């Protein structure tokens, strides 16, 4: 299976102050499981679910990218190579205000997770 690429790379920083770039779903899963600076966070779990949904063909890679960016912001790890960009331009400011109290099943599409977050 080919790697599901999602367009522009997302940059994040680990606790060891190492900057990583993530350009697709496979790299995102490695980051979220093995390199993530915090082990908690609702958006981290949603990002994992979104990546698995892409691999299963239920979501587009761009949806996983959005969830990954939200997880990186939640973890305080996001690095934007263009710092003048706002959260609105990154496409996540509204999403961050809707942090869910629980995670969703990986069987649910990401749109369901985002709807759940708005409840």
JSON list of C-alpha atoms in Angstrom, two decimals:
[
{"chain": "A", "resi": 1, "resn": "UNK", "atom": "CA", "xyz": [0.00, 0.00, 0.00]},
{"chain": "A", "resi": 2, "resn": "UNK", "atom": "CA", "xyz": [1.25, 3.47, -0.84]},
{"chain": "A", "resi": 3, "resn": "UNK", "atom": "CA", "xyz": [1.82, 6.04, 1.85]},
{"chain": "A", "resi": 4, "resn": "UNK", "atom": "CA", "xyz": [-1.13, 8.42, 2.19]},
{"chain": "A", "resi": 5, "resn": "UNK", "atom": "CA", "xyz": [0.44, 11.86, 1.76]},
{"chain": "A", "resi": 6, "resn": "UNK", "atom": "CA", "xyz": [-1.48, 14.92, 2.87]},
{"chain": "A", "resi": 7, "resn": "UNK", "atom": "CA", "xyz": [0.12, 17.94, 1.24]},
{"chain": "A", "resi": 8, "resn": "UNK", "atom": "CA", "xyz": [2.27, 20.43, 3.16]},
{"chain": "A", "resi": 9, "resn": "UNK", "atom": "CA", "xyz": [4.33, 18.91, 5.96]},
{"chain": "A", "resi": 10, "resn": "UNK", "atom": "CA", "xyz": [3.40, 19.56, 9.57]},
{"chain": "A", "resi": 11, "resn": "UNK", "atom": "CA", "xyz": [6.30, 20.38, 11.88]},
{"chain": "A", "resi": 12, "resn": "UNK", "atom": "CA", "xyz": [6.30, 19.55, 15.57]},
{"chain": "A", "resi": 13, "resn": "UNK", "atom": "CA", "xyz": [8.84, 19.54, 18.41]},
{"chain": "A", "resi": 14, "resn": "UNK", "atom": "CA", "xyz": [9.47, 16.67, 20.83]},
{"chain": "A", "resi": 15, "resn": "UNK", "atom": "CA", "xyz": [10.44, 16.99, 24.49]},
{"chain": "A", "resi": 16, "resn": "UNK", "atom": "CA", "xyz": [14.07, 16.57, 23.46]},
{"chain": "A", "resi": 17, "resn": "UNK", "atom": "CA", "xyz": [13.70, 19.78, 21.43]},
{"chain": "A", "resi": 18, "resn": "UNK", "atom": "CA", "xyz": [14.00, 17.87, 18.15]},
{"chain": "A", "resi": 19, "resn": "UNK", "atom": "CA", "xyz": [11.90, 19.14, 15.25]},
{"chain": "A", "resi": 20, "resn": "UNK", "atom": "CA", "xyz": [10.22, 16.55, 13.03]},
{"chain": "A", "resi": 21, "resn": "UNK", "atom": "CA", "xyz": [8.33, 16.99, 9.78]},
{"chain": "A", "resi": 22, "resn": "UNK", "atom": "CA", "xyz": [5.32, 14.83, 8.98]},
{"chain": "A", "resi": 23, "resn": "UNK", "atom": "CA", "xyz": [4.07, 14.58, 5.42]},
{"chain": "A", "resi": 24, "resn": "UNK", "atom": "CA", "xyz": [1.55, 11.79, 5.62]},
{"chain": "A", "resi": 25, "resn": "UNK", "atom": "CA", "xyz": [-0.45, 9.27, 7.57]},
{"chain": "A", "resi": 26, "resn": "UNK", "atom": "CA", "xyz": [2.31, 6.68, 8.10]},
{"chain": "A", "resi": 27, "resn": "UNK", "atom": "CA", "xyz": [4.69, 9.30, 9.51]},
{"chain": "A", "resi": 28, "resn": "UNK", "atom": "CA", "xyz": [1.89, 10.71, 11.65]},
{"chain": "A", "resi": 29, "resn": "UNK", "atom": "CA", "xyz": [1.18, 7.34, 13.25]},
{"chain": "A", "resi": 30, "resn": "UNK", "atom": "CA", "xyz": [4.88, 6.85, 14.07]},
{"chain": "A", "resi": 31, "resn": "UNK", "atom": "CA", "xyz": [4.93, 10.33, 15.59]},
{"chain": "A", "resi": 32, "resn": "UNK", "atom": "CA", "xyz": [1.74, 9.88, 17.60]},
{"chain": "A", "resi": 33, "resn": "UNK", "atom": "CA", "xyz": [2.77, 6.48, 18.98]},
{"chain": "A", "resi": 34, "resn": "UNK", "atom": "CA", "xyz": [6.53, 6.73, 19.36]},
{"chain": "A", "resi": 35, "resn": "UNK", "atom": "CA", "xyz": [7.61, 10.36, 19.45]},
{"chain": "A", "resi": 36, "resn": "UNK", "atom": "CA", "xyz": [4.70, 12.35, 20.83]},
{"chain": "A", "resi": 37, "resn": "UNK", "atom": "CA", "xyz": [5.70, 14.76, 23.61]},
{"chain": "A", "resi": 38, "resn": "UNK", "atom": "CA", "xyz": [2.66, 13.91, 25.78]},
{"chain": "A", "resi": 39, "resn": "UNK", "atom": "CA", "xyz": [0.77, 10.64, 26.23]},
{"chain": "A", "resi": 40, "resn": "UNK", "atom": "CA", "xyz": [-2.58, 12.25, 26.94]},
{"chain": "A", "resi": 41, "resn": "UNK", "atom": "CA", "xyz": [-4.91, 14.40, 24.89]},
{"chain": "A", "resi": 42, "resn": "UNK", "atom": "CA", "xyz": [-8.20, 13.96, 23.15]},
{"chain": "A", "resi": 43, "resn": "UNK", "atom": "CA", "xyz": [-6.93, 15.33, 19.84]},
{"chain": "A", "resi": 44, "resn": "UNK", "atom": "CA", "xyz": [-4.01, 12.88, 19.87]},
{"chain": "A", "resi": 45, "resn": "UNK", "atom": "CA", "xyz": [-6.54, 10.03, 20.00]},
{"chain": "A", "resi": 46, "resn": "UNK", "atom": "CA", "xyz": [-8.72, 11.65, 17.34]},
{"chain": "A", "resi": 47, "resn": "UNK", "atom": "CA", "xyz": [-5.64, 12.06, 15.11]},
{"chain": "A", "resi": 48, "resn": "UNK", "atom": "CA", "xyz": [-4.82, 8.37, 15.54]},
{"chain": "A", "resi": 49, "resn": "UNK", "atom": "CA", "xyz": [-8.40, 7.44, 14.64]},
{"chain": "A", "resi": 50, "resn": "UNK", "atom": "CA", "xyz": [-8.28, 9.75, 11.62]},
{"chain": "A", "resi": 51, "resn": "UNK", "atom": "CA", "xyz": [-5.04, 8.17, 10.37]},
{"chain": "A", "resi": 52, "resn": "UNK", "atom": "CA", "xyz": [-6.53, 4.68, 10.66]},
{"chain": "A", "resi": 53, "resn": "UNK", "atom": "CA", "xyz": [-9.66, 5.89, 8.86]},
{"chain": "A", "resi": 54, "resn": "UNK", "atom": "CA", "xyz": [-7.49, 7.11, 5.96]},
{"chain": "A", "resi": 55, "resn": "UNK", "atom": "CA", "xyz": [-5.71, 3.76, 5.78]},
{"chain": "A", "resi": 56, "resn": "UNK", "atom": "CA", "xyz": [-9.11, 2.02, 5.75]},
{"chain": "A", "resi": 57, "resn": "UNK", "atom": "CA", "xyz": [-10.32, 4.31, 2.94]},
{"chain": "A", "resi": 58, "resn": "UNK", "atom": "CA", "xyz": [-12.99, 6.06, 5.02]},
{"chain": "A", "resi": 59, "resn": "UNK", "atom": "CA", "xyz": [-11.35, 9.50, 5.15]},
{"chain": "A", "resi": 60, "resn": "UNK", "atom": "CA", "xyz": [-9.11, 11.65, 3.01]},
{"chain": "A", "resi": 61, "resn": "UNK", "atom": "CA", "xyz": [-5.52, 12.36, 4.08]},
{"chain": "A", "resi": 62, "resn": "UNK", "atom": "CA", "xyz": [-6.35, 16.05, 4.54]},
{"chain": "A", "resi": 63, "resn": "UNK", "atom": "CA", "xyz": [-8.76, 15.15, 7.36]},
{"chain": "A", "resi": 64, "resn": "UNK", "atom": "CA", "xyz": [-5.97, 13.29, 9.16]},
{"chain": "A", "resi": 65, "resn": "UNK", "atom": "CA", "xyz": [-3.67, 16.28, 8.64]},
{"chain": "A", "resi": 66, "resn": "UNK", "atom": "CA", "xyz": [-6.20, 18.59, 10.27]},
{"chain": "A", "resi": 67, "resn": "UNK", "atom": "CA", "xyz": [-6.57, 16.23, 13.23]},
{"chain": "A", "resi": 68, "resn": "UNK", "atom": "CA", "xyz": [-2.77, 15.91, 13.52]},
{"chain": "A", "resi": 69, "resn": "UNK", "atom": "CA", "xyz": [-2.34, 19.71, 13.55]},
{"chain": "A", "resi": 70, "resn": "UNK", "atom": "CA", "xyz": [-5.00, 19.97, 16.28]},
{"chain": "A", "resi": 71, "resn": "UNK", "atom": "CA", "xyz": [-3.17, 17.30, 18.30]},
{"chain": "A", "resi": 72, "resn": "UNK", "atom": "CA", "xyz": [0.14, 19.16, 17.91]},
{"chain": "A", "resi": 73, "resn": "UNK", "atom": "CA", "xyz": [-1.46, 22.41, 19.06]},
{"chain": "A", "resi": 74, "resn": "UNK", "atom": "CA", "xyz": [-3.07, 20.62, 22.02]},
{"chain": "A", "resi": 75, "resn": "UNK", "atom": "CA", "xyz": [0.35, 19.19, 22.98]},
{"chain": "A", "resi": 76, "resn": "UNK", "atom": "CA", "xyz": [2.05, 22.58, 22.59]},
{"chain": "A", "resi": 77, "resn": "UNK", "atom": "CA", "xyz": [4.31, 21.00, 19.99]},
{"chain": "A", "resi": 78, "resn": "UNK", "atom": "CA", "xyz": [3.25, 22.59, 16.70]},
{"chain": "A", "resi": 79, "resn": "UNK", "atom": "CA", "xyz": [5.91, 24.53, 14.83]},
{"chain": "A", "resi": 80, "resn": "UNK", "atom": "CA", "xyz": [4.79, 26.48, 11.83]},
{"chain": "A", "resi": 81, "resn": "UNK", "atom": "CA", "xyz": [7.56, 27.28, 9.40]},
{"chain": "A", "resi": 82, "resn": "UNK", "atom": "CA", "xyz": [5.61, 30.44, 8.60]},
{"chain": "A", "resi": 83, "resn": "UNK", "atom": "CA", "xyz": [4.95, 31.92, 12.07]},
{"chain": "A", "resi": 84, "resn": "UNK", "atom": "CA", "xyz": [2.79, 34.74, 10.73]},
{"chain": "A", "resi": 85, "resn": "UNK", "atom": "CA", "xyz": [0.03, 32.23, 10.01]},
{"chain": "A", "resi": 86, "resn": "UNK", "atom": "CA", "xyz": [-2.81, 32.17, 12.51]},
{"chain": "A", "resi": 87, "resn": "UNK", "atom": "CA", "xyz": [-4.74, 29.17, 13.78]},
{"chain": "A", "resi": 88, "resn": "UNK", "atom": "CA", "xyz": [-7.57, 30.23, 11.44]},
{"chain": "A", "resi": 89, "resn": "UNK", "atom": "CA", "xyz": [-5.23, 29.94, 8.47]},
{"chain": "A", "resi": 90, "resn": "UNK", "atom": "CA", "xyz": [-4.10, 26.53, 9.68]},
{"chain": "A", "resi": 91, "resn": "UNK", "atom": "CA", "xyz": [-7.78, 25.52, 9.72]},
{"chain": "A", "resi": 92, "resn": "UNK", "atom": "CA", "xyz": [-8.00, 24.41, 13.33]},
{"chain": "A", "resi": 93, "resn": "UNK", "atom": "CA", "xyz": [-9.11, 27.33, 15.49]},
{"chain": "A", "resi": 94, "resn": "UNK", "atom": "CA", "xyz": [-12.76, 26.29, 15.53]},
{"chain": "A", "resi": 95, "resn": "UNK", "atom": "CA", "xyz": [-11.83, 22.65, 16.10]},
{"chain": "A", "resi": 96, "resn": "UNK", "atom": "CA", "xyz": [-9.72, 23.47, 19.16]},
{"chain": "A", "resi": 97, "resn": "UNK", "atom": "CA", "xyz": [-12.71, 25.05, 20.88]},
{"chain": "A", "resi": 98, "resn": "UNK", "atom": "CA", "xyz": [-14.57, 21.75, 20.59]},
{"chain": "A", "resi": 99, "resn": "UNK", "atom": "CA", "xyz": [-12.33, 19.34, 22.49]},
{"chain": "A", "resi": 100, "resn": "UNK", "atom": "CA", "xyz": [-14.33, 16.18, 23.13]},
{"chain": "A", "resi": 101, "resn": "UNK", "atom": "CA", "xyz": [-14.73, 14.72, 26.59]},
{"chain": "A", "resi": 102, "resn": "UNK", "atom": "CA", "xyz": [-14.28, 11.21, 25.20]},
{"chain": "A", "resi": 103, "resn": "UNK", "atom": "CA", "xyz": [-12.74, 9.53, 22.19]},
{"chain": "A", "resi": 104, "resn": "UNK", "atom": "CA", "xyz": [-14.60, 8.05, 19.28]},
{"chain": "A", "resi": 105, "resn": "UNK", "atom": "CA", "xyz": [-14.43, 4.59, 17.82]},
{"chain": "A", "resi": 106, "resn": "UNK", "atom": "CA", "xyz": [-11.98, 4.08, 14.98]},
{"chain": "A", "resi": 107, "resn": "UNK", "atom": "CA", "xyz": [-14.95, 2.70, 13.08]},
{"chain": "A", "resi": 108, "resn": "UNK", "atom": "CA", "xyz": [-16.57, 6.15, 13.02]},
{"chain": "A", "resi": 109, "resn": "UNK", "atom": "CA", "xyz": [-15.64, 8.59, 10.26]},
{"chain": "A", "resi": 110, "resn": "UNK", "atom": "CA", "xyz": [-13.72, 11.70, 11.31]},
{"chain": "A", "resi": 111, "resn": "UNK", "atom": "CA", "xyz": [-16.76, 13.84, 10.54]},
{"chain": "A", "resi": 112, "resn": "UNK", "atom": "CA", "xyz": [-18.59, 11.95, 13.30]},
{"chain": "A", "resi": 113, "resn": "UNK", "atom": "CA", "xyz": [-15.74, 12.66, 15.71]},
{"chain": "A", "resi": 114, "resn": "UNK", "atom": "CA", "xyz": [-15.86, 16.35, 14.89]},
{"chain": "A", "resi": 115, "resn": "UNK", "atom": "CA", "xyz": [-19.66, 16.43, 15.27]},
{"chain": "A", "resi": 116, "resn": "UNK", "atom": "CA", "xyz": [-19.28, 14.68, 18.62]},
{"chain": "A", "resi": 117, "resn": "UNK", "atom": "CA", "xyz": [-16.77, 17.30, 19.69]},
{"chain": "A", "resi": 118, "resn": "UNK", "atom": "CA", "xyz": [-19.33, 20.06, 19.12]},
{"chain": "A", "resi": 119, "resn": "UNK", "atom": "CA", "xyz": [-21.91, 18.49, 21.48]}
]
